[in-house]
Coordinates of C-alpha atoms in Angstrom, one line a residue:
Chain E
M1 CA 40.7 5.4 70.8
S2 CA 43.4 7.2 72.4
E3 CA 46.1 6.1 70.7
A4 CA 46.9 8.5 67.9
P5 CA 47.4 11.2 70.1
L6 CA 48.9 9.4 72.6
F7 CA 52.1 8.6 70.2
A8 CA 51.6 12.6 68.5
Q9 CA 52.0 13.6 72.4
Q10 CA 55.1 11.4 73.8
A11 CA 57.0 12.9 69.9
A12 CA 55.8 16.0 71.1
Q13 CA 57.6 15.7 74.1
Q14 CA 60.2 13.9 73.5
T15 CA 61.4 17.0 70.7
A16 CA 60.9 19.9 73.7
Q17 CA 62.7 17.2 76.1
Q18 CA 65.4 16.1 74.0
T19 CA 68.7 18.5 74.3
G20 CA 72.4 18.8 73.0
P21 CA 73.7 19.9 70.2
Q22 CA 71.9 19.9 66.4
T23 CA 73.8 18.8 63.0
A24 CA 72.0 20.0 59.8
V25 CA 72.0 16.6 57.7
A26 CA 75.1 16.4 55.3
F27 CA 74.1 14.4 51.8
R28 CA 76.1 11.5 51.1
G29 CA 75.0 10.3 47.7
A30 CA 76.6 11.3 45.0
G31 CA 78.9 10.1 42.6
F32 CA 78.9 6.6 40.8
V33 CA 75.9 8.1 38.5
N34 CA 74.8 6.7 35.3
D35 CA 75.6 10.0 32.9
T36 CA 77.5 10.7 29.9
R37 CA 79.2 13.9 28.3
R38 CA 78.2 14.7 24.8
W39 CA 81.6 16.0 23.9
A40 CA 84.1 14.5 25.9
P41 CA 84.5 11.8 23.4
W42 CA 85.4 14.5 20.5
L43 CA 87.2 17.0 22.7
A44 CA 89.2 13.0 24.0
F45 CA 89.9 12.4 19.4
A46 CA 90.8 16.1 18.6
L47 CA 93.6 15.9 21.9
I48 CA 95.0 12.6 20.7
I49 CA 95.0 13.7 17.1
A50 CA 96.6 16.6 18.5
A51 CA 99.8 15.0 20.3
W52 CA 100.5 13.2 17.6
E53 CA 100.7 15.6 14.9
T54 CA 102.7 17.8 17.2
A55 CA 105.4 14.4 18.3
S56 CA 105.4 14.1 13.9
Q57 CA 106.0 17.5 13.5
L58 CA 108.4 17.5 16.1
G59 CA 110.3 14.5 15.2
W60 CA 109.3 11.9 17.9
L61 CA 108.0 9.8 15.9
P62 CA 109.7 7.9 12.7
A63 CA 108.2 9.4 10.2
L64 CA 108.8 6.1 7.8
F65 CA 107.3 3.6 10.3
M66 CA 104.6 6.6 11.2
P67 CA 103.3 8.9 9.7
A68 CA 101.6 12.5 10.9
P69 CA 98.3 12.7 11.0
S70 CA 98.3 15.2 8.3
E71 CA 99.8 13.2 5.9
V72 CA 97.4 10.1 6.2
V73 CA 94.5 12.8 5.7
R74 CA 96.6 14.3 2.4
A75 CA 97.1 10.1 0.7
L76 CA 93.0 9.6 1.1
H77 CA 92.7 13.3 -0.3
S78 CA 94.8 11.9 -3.3
L79 CA 93.5 8.7 -3.3
L80 CA 89.8 10.2 -3.6
L81 CA 90.6 12.5 -7.1
D82 CA 92.6 9.4 -8.6
G83 CA 89.5 7.2 -7.6
K84 CA 91.5 4.7 -5.8
L85 CA 89.2 5.1 -2.5
L86 CA 86.3 4.4 -4.4
A87 CA 87.2 1.4 -6.4
H88 CA 89.2 -0.1 -2.8
V89 CA 85.8 0.9 -0.4
G90 CA 83.1 0.0 -3.6
A91 CA 84.6 -3.8 -3.8
S92 CA 84.6 -4.0 -0.4
L93 CA 81.4 -3.1 0.9
Q94 CA 79.9 -4.6 -2.1
R95 CA 81.6 -7.8 -0.8
I96 CA 80.6 -7.2 3.1
L97 CA 76.3 -6.8 1.8
S98 CA 76.1 -9.7 -0.9
G99 CA 78.6 -12.3 1.9
W100 CA 76.0 -9.9 5.0
I101 CA 73.1 -10.5 3.8
L102 CA 73.1 -13.8 2.3
G103 CA 74.4 -15.1 6.2
S104 CA 72.2 -13.7 7.2
L105 CA 69.2 -14.3 5.6
A106 CA 70.0 -17.6 5.9
G107 CA 70.7 -17.9 9.5
V108 CA 67.7 -15.7 10.4
M109 CA 65.2 -17.9 8.2
V110 CA 68.1 -21.3 10.7
G111 CA 67.5 -20.4 13.7
F112 CA 63.6 -19.2 13.3
L113 CA 63.2 -23.1 12.1
M114 CA 65.5 -24.5 15.2
G115 CA 63.5 -21.7 17.7
I116 CA 60.6 -22.5 16.8
F117 CA 60.6 -26.7 16.1
V118 CA 61.7 -29.2 18.7
I119 CA 63.6 -30.8 15.6
V120 CA 64.9 -29.3 14.2
R121 CA 66.6 -27.5 17.7
S122 CA 67.4 -31.2 18.4
I123 CA 69.5 -31.4 14.4
G124 CA 71.0 -27.8 14.9
L125 CA 72.6 -27.5 17.7
P126 CA 74.8 -29.8 18.1
V127 CA 75.0 -29.4 14.7
V128 CA 75.7 -25.1 15.0
S129 CA 78.2 -25.8 18.1
A130 CA 80.1 -28.0 16.0
L131 CA 81.3 -25.5 13.2
F132 CA 81.0 -22.4 15.1
P133 CA 85.1 -22.6 16.6
I134 CA 86.2 -22.8 13.2
P135 CA 88.0 -19.6 11.6
K136 CA 85.9 -19.3 8.8
I137 CA 89.3 -17.9 7.0
A138 CA 90.5 -21.0 7.3
L139 CA 87.9 -22.4 4.8
L140 CA 88.8 -19.9 1.9
P141 CA 92.4 -21.8 0.7
L142 CA 89.4 -24.0 0.4
F143 CA 86.2 -21.8 -1.3
I144 CA 88.8 -21.3 -3.6
L145 CA 89.2 -24.3 -4.9
W146 CA 85.6 -24.6 -5.4
F147 CA 84.3 -21.4 -6.5
G148 CA 88.0 -20.1 -7.7
I149 CA 89.7 -17.1 -7.1
G150 CA 87.4 -14.6 -8.0
E151 CA 83.9 -13.3 -6.0
P152 CA 82.2 -16.2 -4.7
S153 CA 84.5 -17.3 -2.9
K154 CA 85.4 -13.8 -0.7
I155 CA 81.5 -13.8 -0.4
A156 CA 81.2 -17.2 0.3
T157 CA 84.2 -17.2 2.5
I158 CA 82.3 -14.0 4.5
G159 CA 78.8 -15.2 4.4
L160 CA 79.3 -18.4 6.6
G161 CA 81.1 -16.5 9.1
V162 CA 78.1 -14.9 9.7
F163 CA 76.1 -17.5 9.2
F164 CA 76.7 -19.4 12.1
P165 CA 76.1 -16.2 15.0
T166 CA 73.0 -14.9 13.2
V167 CA 71.5 -18.9 13.4
V168 CA 72.8 -18.4 17.2
A169 CA 71.4 -15.1 17.6
A170 CA 68.4 -15.0 15.9
F171 CA 67.5 -19.1 18.0
S172 CA 68.4 -17.3 21.4
A173 CA 65.9 -14.7 19.9
V174 CA 63.2 -16.1 19.2
D175 CA 63.8 -18.8 22.5
N176 CA 63.6 -15.7 24.6
V177 CA 60.2 -14.3 22.7
P178 CA 57.3 -14.4 26.2
R179 CA 55.4 -17.4 25.7
N180 CA 53.0 -16.2 27.3
L181 CA 52.8 -13.4 24.5
I182 CA 52.4 -17.2 22.3
R183 CA 50.6 -18.3 24.6
M184 CA 48.2 -15.2 24.7
A185 CA 47.9 -15.6 20.4
Q186 CA 46.9 -19.2 20.4
S187 CA 44.3 -18.3 22.5
F188 CA 42.8 -16.0 20.0
G189 CA 43.5 -18.2 17.3
L190 CA 46.3 -17.3 15.7
S191 CA 47.5 -20.0 13.2
T192 CA 51.1 -21.1 13.3
P193 CA 52.6 -18.2 10.9
A194 CA 50.1 -15.2 12.1
I195 CA 52.3 -16.0 15.3
V196 CA 55.4 -16.4 13.6
A197 CA 54.2 -13.2 11.8
K198 CA 52.8 -10.5 14.7
V199 CA 54.5 -12.2 17.7
I200 CA 57.1 -13.8 17.6
L201 CA 59.2 -11.2 14.3
P202 CA 58.6 -8.0 16.3
G203 CA 59.5 -10.5 19.8
A204 CA 63.1 -11.1 17.8
M205 CA 63.6 -8.4 16.9
P206 CA 66.0 -7.0 19.3
G207 CA 68.2 -10.3 19.4
I208 CA 68.3 -10.2 16.1
L209 CA 69.6 -6.9 15.8
A210 CA 72.1 -7.4 18.8
G211 CA 73.2 -10.1 16.0
F212 CA 73.8 -8.2 13.5
R213 CA 76.0 -5.9 15.7
I214 CA 78.0 -8.5 16.1
T215 CA 78.1 -10.0 12.6
S216 CA 79.3 -7.2 11.2
S217 CA 81.9 -6.7 12.6
I218 CA 83.2 -10.1 11.7
A219 CA 81.5 -8.9 8.1
L220 CA 84.7 -6.4 8.2
M221 CA 87.2 -9.1 9.6
L222 CA 86.8 -11.6 6.6
V223 CA 86.5 -8.8 3.8
V224 CA 90.1 -7.7 4.9
A225 CA 91.5 -11.0 5.7
A226 CA 90.1 -12.5 2.2
E227 CA 91.4 -9.8 0.6
M228 CA 94.0 -10.1 2.1
I229 CA 94.9 -13.4 0.8
G230 CA 93.6 -12.6 -2.6
A231 CA 92.1 -9.7 -4.6
Q232 CA 93.5 -6.9 -6.4
V233 CA 90.8 -4.5 -6.0
G234 CA 89.2 -4.4 -1.6
I235 CA 90.9 -1.9 1.0
G236 CA 92.5 -5.4 2.3
A237 CA 94.8 -6.4 -0.6
F238 CA 94.8 -1.6 -0.6
V239 CA 96.1 -1.9 3.0
L240 CA 98.7 -5.1 1.9
A241 CA 100.3 -3.4 -0.8
A242 CA 101.4 0.0 1.0
G243 CA 102.9 -2.5 3.6
N244 CA 104.6 -3.7 0.6
L245 CA 105.7 -0.6 -0.7
M246 CA 106.5 0.5 2.1
Q247 CA 104.6 3.6 1.6
I248 CA 102.7 4.0 5.6
D249 CA 100.8 7.3 4.9
Q250 CA 98.7 4.3 2.2
L251 CA 98.4 2.2 4.7
I252 CA 97.0 4.1 7.8
A253 CA 94.8 5.7 5.5
G254 CA 93.1 2.0 4.4
V255 CA 93.0 1.7 8.0
V256 CA 91.0 4.9 9.0
L257 CA 88.8 4.0 6.0
L258 CA 88.2 0.7 7.9
S259 CA 87.5 2.7 10.7
L260 CA 84.8 5.0 9.2
L261 CA 83.0 2.0 7.5
G262 CA 82.6 0.3 10.8
L263 CA 81.4 3.2 11.8
T264 CA 79.0 4.4 9.7
I265 CA 78.0 0.4 9.5
S266 CA 77.6 0.6 13.5
W267 CA 75.6 3.9 12.7
L268 CA 73.4 2.5 10.6
L269 CA 72.4 -0.3 13.2
S270 CA 71.8 2.4 15.6
L271 CA 69.4 4.4 12.8
A272 CA 67.5 1.1 12.5
E273 CA 67.2 0.0 16.4
Q274 CA 65.5 3.3 16.9
I275 CA 62.9 2.5 14.1
L276 CA 62.2 -0.8 14.2
L277 CA 62.4 -1.3 18.9
R278 CA 61.1 2.3 19.0
W279 CA 58.6 0.1 21.7
R280 CA 60.7 -0.5 23.7
Chain I
M1 CA 26.9 -21.0 26.2
Q2 CA 27.2 -23.2 28.9
V3 CA 30.5 -24.9 30.7
V4 CA 30.4 -28.7 31.8
L5 CA 33.2 -30.5 33.3
E6 CA 32.9 -34.0 34.2
G7 CA 35.5 -35.4 36.2
V8 CA 38.6 -33.6 34.9
G9 CA 41.9 -34.5 36.9
Y10 CA 45.5 -33.1 35.1
R11 CA 49.2 -34.2 36.7
Y12 CA 52.4 -32.1 35.8
G13 CA 54.0 -36.1 35.1
D14 CA 54.0 -38.0 38.4
L15 CA 52.2 -35.0 40.3
P16 CA 48.7 -35.0 40.3
V17 CA 47.2 -31.3 40.0
L18 CA 43.4 -32.0 39.8
D19 CA 41.9 -35.2 40.9
G20 CA 37.9 -35.5 39.6
I21 CA 36.4 -32.4 38.9
S22 CA 32.6 -31.8 38.1
F23 CA 30.7 -28.5 38.2
T24 CA 28.4 -27.1 35.6
L25 CA 28.8 -23.1 34.7
P26 CA 25.2 -21.7 33.2
Q27 CA 24.6 -19.7 30.9
G28 CA 25.6 -16.0 31.6
E29 CA 26.7 -16.7 35.0
T30 CA 30.2 -16.3 36.5
A31 CA 31.5 -18.6 39.2
A32 CA 35.4 -17.9 41.5
L33 CA 37.7 -20.6 41.6
I34 CA 39.9 -20.4 44.6
G35 CA 41.9 -22.1 47.0
P36 CA 45.0 -21.7 48.6
S37 CA 48.0 -21.6 45.8
G38 CA 49.7 -24.6 43.5
C39 CA 45.8 -26.1 44.0
G40 CA 45.6 -26.1 40.0
K41 CA 43.5 -23.4 39.9
S42 CA 44.6 -22.3 36.3
T43 CA 45.7 -25.4 35.7
L44 CA 41.6 -25.5 35.4
L45 CA 41.3 -22.7 33.5
N46 CA 43.5 -23.6 30.8
L47 CA 42.2 -27.1 30.4
V48 CA 39.2 -25.0 30.0
G49 CA 40.1 -22.8 27.0
G50 CA 42.1 -25.6 25.0
L51 CA 45.7 -24.6 26.2
L52 CA 46.4 -27.9 27.9
Q53 CA 45.9 -30.3 26.5
Q54 CA 42.9 -32.5 28.5
Q55 CA 43.4 -35.9 29.7
T56 CA 40.7 -37.6 32.1
G57 CA 37.3 -36.1 32.5
R58 CA 36.4 -34.0 29.7
I59 CA 35.2 -30.5 29.1
S60 CA 32.5 -29.3 26.6
T61 CA 30.0 -26.7 26.4
I62 CA 26.4 -26.4 25.1
G63 CA 24.9 -23.7 23.1
T64 CA 26.0 -21.6 20.0
P65 CA 27.7 -19.0 20.5
P66 CA 26.3 -15.8 19.9
P67 CA 26.3 -13.1 17.2
G68 CA 29.0 -12.2 16.2
C69 CA 31.3 -14.1 18.8
L70 CA 35.2 -14.7 16.4
N71 CA 36.4 -16.4 19.8
P72 CA 33.8 -18.2 21.8
L73 CA 36.6 -18.9 25.1
T74 CA 38.6 -16.0 25.5
F75 CA 40.8 -15.2 28.0
V76 CA 42.2 -12.5 30.3
F77 CA 45.7 -13.0 31.9
Q78 CA 47.3 -12.2 35.3
D79 CA 50.1 -10.6 33.5
F80 CA 47.8 -8.7 30.8
A81 CA 50.1 -10.4 27.2
L82 CA 50.6 -7.5 25.6
L83 CA 52.1 -7.1 23.1
P84 CA 54.6 -4.3 23.8
W85 CA 55.3 -2.7 20.0
R86 CA 51.5 -2.2 19.3
S87 CA 49.4 0.3 20.3
V88 CA 46.8 0.2 23.0
A89 CA 44.5 -0.2 19.3
G90 CA 46.9 -2.1 18.1
N91 CA 47.0 -5.0 21.0
V92 CA 43.0 -5.2 20.2
A93 CA 42.6 -5.8 16.8
L94 CA 45.0 -8.6 16.5
A95 CA 41.6 -9.9 17.9
L96 CA 40.5 -9.9 14.7
E97 CA 42.6 -9.4 12.1
H98 CA 42.9 -12.8 11.2
H99 CA 39.0 -12.6 10.6
N100 CA 36.8 -11.9 8.0
L101 CA 35.8 -9.4 9.9
G102 CA 36.1 -6.2 6.6
K103 CA 38.5 -3.1 7.8
A104 CA 35.1 -0.8 8.6
E105 CA 33.7 -3.7 11.3
R106 CA 37.1 -3.8 12.6
E107 CA 37.2 -0.9 13.9
A108 CA 33.9 -0.7 14.9
R109 CA 34.6 -3.0 16.6
I110 CA 37.5 -1.6 18.2
A111 CA 36.0 2.0 18.8
D112 CA 33.2 0.2 20.6
V113 CA 35.2 -1.9 22.5
L114 CA 37.7 0.8 24.2
K115 CA 34.8 3.3 24.6
L116 CA 33.4 0.8 27.3
C117 CA 36.9 0.3 28.6
G118 CA 38.0 3.9 29.3
L119 CA 40.7 3.7 26.3
S120 CA 39.6 5.9 23.9
D121 CA 42.0 8.5 24.6
F122 CA 44.5 6.1 24.6
A123 CA 44.3 4.2 21.1
D124 CA 47.7 5.4 20.1
A125 CA 49.7 5.0 22.9
L126 CA 52.3 2.2 23.8
P127 CA 51.5 -0.5 26.7
K128 CA 54.5 1.1 28.0
Q129 CA 53.2 4.3 28.5
L130 CA 49.8 2.5 30.4
S131 CA 49.7 1.8 34.5
G132 CA 49.2 -1.4 35.3
G133 CA 45.4 -0.8 35.7
M134 CA 44.6 0.3 32.1
R135 CA 46.9 -2.4 30.6
Q136 CA 44.5 -4.9 32.3
R137 CA 41.7 -2.7 30.5
V138 CA 43.5 -3.1 27.2
G139 CA 43.5 -7.3 28.0
I140 CA 39.8 -6.8 28.5
A141 CA 38.9 -4.4 25.8
R142 CA 40.7 -7.4 23.8
A143 CA 39.1 -10.2 25.2
I144 CA 35.3 -8.5 24.3
A145 CA 36.3 -7.7 21.2
V146 CA 35.5 -10.8 19.7
R147 CA 32.4 -11.0 22.1
P148 CA 33.2 -14.8 23.8
A149 CA 30.4 -16.8 24.7
V150 CA 32.7 -17.5 27.3
L151 CA 35.7 -15.3 29.6
L152 CA 38.2 -17.2 30.5
M153 CA 40.2 -14.6 33.4
D154 CA 42.8 -15.7 35.0
E155 CA 43.9 -13.7 38.4
P156 CA 43.2 -10.5 36.5
L157 CA 42.9 -8.4 39.0
S158 CA 46.6 -9.7 41.0
A159 CA 48.6 -8.3 39.6
L160 CA 47.5 -4.5 40.6
D161 CA 47.4 -2.5 43.6
A162 CA 43.6 -2.6 46.1
Q163 CA 42.5 1.1 45.0
T164 CA 43.7 0.0 40.7
R165 CA 41.7 -3.3 41.8
E166 CA 38.4 -2.1 42.9
L167 CA 37.8 0.1 40.2
L168 CA 37.9 -2.8 37.6
M169 CA 36.1 -4.3 39.9
E170 CA 33.5 -1.9 38.6
D171 CA 34.0 -1.9 35.1
L172 CA 33.8 -6.0 35.5
I173 CA 30.8 -5.9 37.0
S174 CA 29.1 -2.9 34.5
I175 CA 30.9 -4.6 31.7
W176 CA 29.2 -7.9 32.3
S177 CA 25.7 -5.9 33.2
R178 CA 26.2 -5.6 29.5
E179 CA 27.5 -9.1 27.6
R180 CA 25.9 -11.2 30.5
T181 CA 29.0 -13.4 29.0
T182 CA 30.0 -16.8 31.1
T183 CA 33.1 -16.5 33.3
L184 CA 35.5 -18.2 35.3
Y185 CA 37.2 -16.3 36.9
V186 CA 40.2 -17.6 38.3
T187 CA 41.6 -15.7 42.3
H188 CA 43.2 -16.1 45.5
N189 CA 41.6 -13.0 47.1
L190 CA 37.9 -14.3 48.5
N191 CA 37.2 -10.4 48.0
E192 CA 36.9 -10.0 44.9
A193 CA 34.9 -13.4 44.7
V194 CA 32.5 -12.8 46.9
R195 CA 32.1 -9.4 44.9
L196 CA 31.6 -10.8 41.4
A197 CA 31.0 -14.2 41.6
D198 CA 27.7 -16.2 41.2
K199 CA 28.8 -18.9 42.7
V200 CA 32.1 -20.4 44.6
V201 CA 34.3 -22.7 43.4
V202 CA 36.6 -23.7 46.6
L203 CA 39.4 -26.6 45.5
S204 CA 41.1 -28.4 47.9
R205 CA 45.2 -28.5 48.2
R206 CA 47.2 -30.1 45.6
P207 CA 46.1 -31.9 44.4
G208 CA 42.5 -30.3 43.9
R209 CA 39.4 -31.6 44.0
I210 CA 36.0 -30.0 45.2
K211 CA 35.7 -29.1 47.7
Q212 CA 32.5 -27.1 48.0
I213 CA 30.8 -25.1 46.0
V214 CA 29.1 -21.4 47.2
T215 CA 26.2 -20.6 45.7
I216 CA 25.6 -16.3 46.6
D217 CA 22.4 -15.0 46.0
V218 CA 22.7 -11.2 46.5
P219 CA 22.8 -10.0 42.7
V220 CA 25.7 -9.0 42.0
A221 CA 25.0 -6.0 40.5
E222 CA 23.9 -4.7 44.5
R223 CA 27.1 -5.7 46.6
Q224 CA 27.3 -2.7 47.4
Q225 CA 24.9 -2.0 49.1
P226 CA 25.0 -1.9 53.3
Q227 CA 21.8 -4.3 53.3
H228 CA 23.4 -7.0 52.0
A229 CA 27.0 -5.8 53.9
A230 CA 26.5 -8.8 56.6
T231 CA 25.7 -11.5 54.3
L232 CA 28.0 -10.6 52.7
K233 CA 30.7 -11.5 55.1
R234 CA 29.6 -14.4 56.8
L235 CA 30.1 -15.4 52.9
H236 CA 33.6 -14.4 53.3
D237 CA 34.6 -15.8 56.4
E238 CA 32.2 -19.1 55.5
L239 CA 35.2 -18.8 52.2
W240 CA 37.3 -17.9 54.8
A241 CA 37.6 -21.1 57.1
L242 CA 37.1 -23.2 54.5
I243 CA 40.4 -22.6 52.7
K244 CA 42.4 -20.9 55.8
A245 CA 44.0 -24.4 56.7
E246 CA 45.2 -25.5 53.9
A247 CA 46.4 -22.6 52.3
Q248 CA 48.6 -22.8 56.1
V249 CA 49.7 -25.9 54.6
A250 CA 50.3 -24.9 51.2
D251 CA 52.3 -21.7 52.6
R252 CA 54.5 -24.3 54.8
E253 CA 54.5 -26.9 51.3
V254 CA 56.2 -23.8 49.0
Q255 CA 58.7 -22.9 52.0
N256 CA 59.9 -26.5 51.9
A257 CA 59.9 -26.8 48.8

């Protein structure tokens, strides 16, 4: 009964008895926060470009090997005016899109089958492991022999390069869908197609979209390589030609275009994530 | 609907988890399944619900499901098992969509059960926005939306804090008083068993066998009344005495494993 009051009394006595200096408790939990400053990257970009431009203007960078940013902008501008920019970017984009869509569709399909059916997984995993490490660009000569020098060989290279990572991403995404959700769906009598459509597909979406980030950059890499091997138009062909002619401003302009293309794709994917994964 | 278990046994590979389980769960009654951890309570529930392949013995139901029943044996899960990308109403709808109900009837059922579970204001909320108690209310709403003949509840309140558990027990009692659904309720919490069950099936440590079936004669609706407190306390102690030694051994087993 008297336990609690006794404790309180003792505590009060201790406070009263305690002598010595009084010290305020200092805050020591500063730093190590997970935060970003939105203006910082813009400022960094601006500083780098400004430093580059200054260095060029002052003649520190040899104009023959490293043009000033302003020259690159001028090159881009003239490319835009004479329609070459649109032709090159258009050709590359078309190859990326058709190759990526084909490879992704097939990859997601195979990945799902592997995630769902034991027999497909048992066969598929070793096959994928064996073929995944082949640098797909090494197959372009083979595809040129099979499909000719035109578009199909390039699209096949990109498609194949996209296919394997997509299979792996889709398979592990399906594998990671919580089992308890699937059992719940079974316990309510949902059919297998309904479970795939309503539980597995949405549940695997985060993993599939993460895979798309990887495969989109692979597609960009492969399109440039393929265009450097055998194409008249396309950013890869353009950059190669510019290099051969020592048109450094054009070459850098092509590289800038590739960077912009990559940023655009990644922005589109972020948008897709925001829409499709709102529930996270 | 009545559930009859006759000599049910189950083993995972070489490990026997259930052995010779026989009992009858009469229509409209609630049986709590208690026992030390690892005694096969959840395994038994999954066998009854058809989520595990039966091995030995026989599990059957007797009687026809109530009118409007879409899924006679219906689970409520410990971890709620809600689809995180579907709203509260969408999660309930999942249990109804593949049945030939018609839009009006489906929406009426959803609105009904959401109201019954106090979720009407949260119909469009996503699971991540809800507290644990509200999430399990969604799990319960989804289960009763199909008008089940038998409710199979797998530690439905174990993931919740003590206060929320009290609230949900009251909700369950009021739902049962309306629906009279036969219920098999797995728990490791003796308070829940004594509060909710008409009879308590006590399982032994692995391999789980029936140790005793304790019938609680106090009507579920009256258990909070003070005149029954002593009876229920005695039952609680009796159940604890039955499983204490086993629970101690099971506890050491898990630590050694």
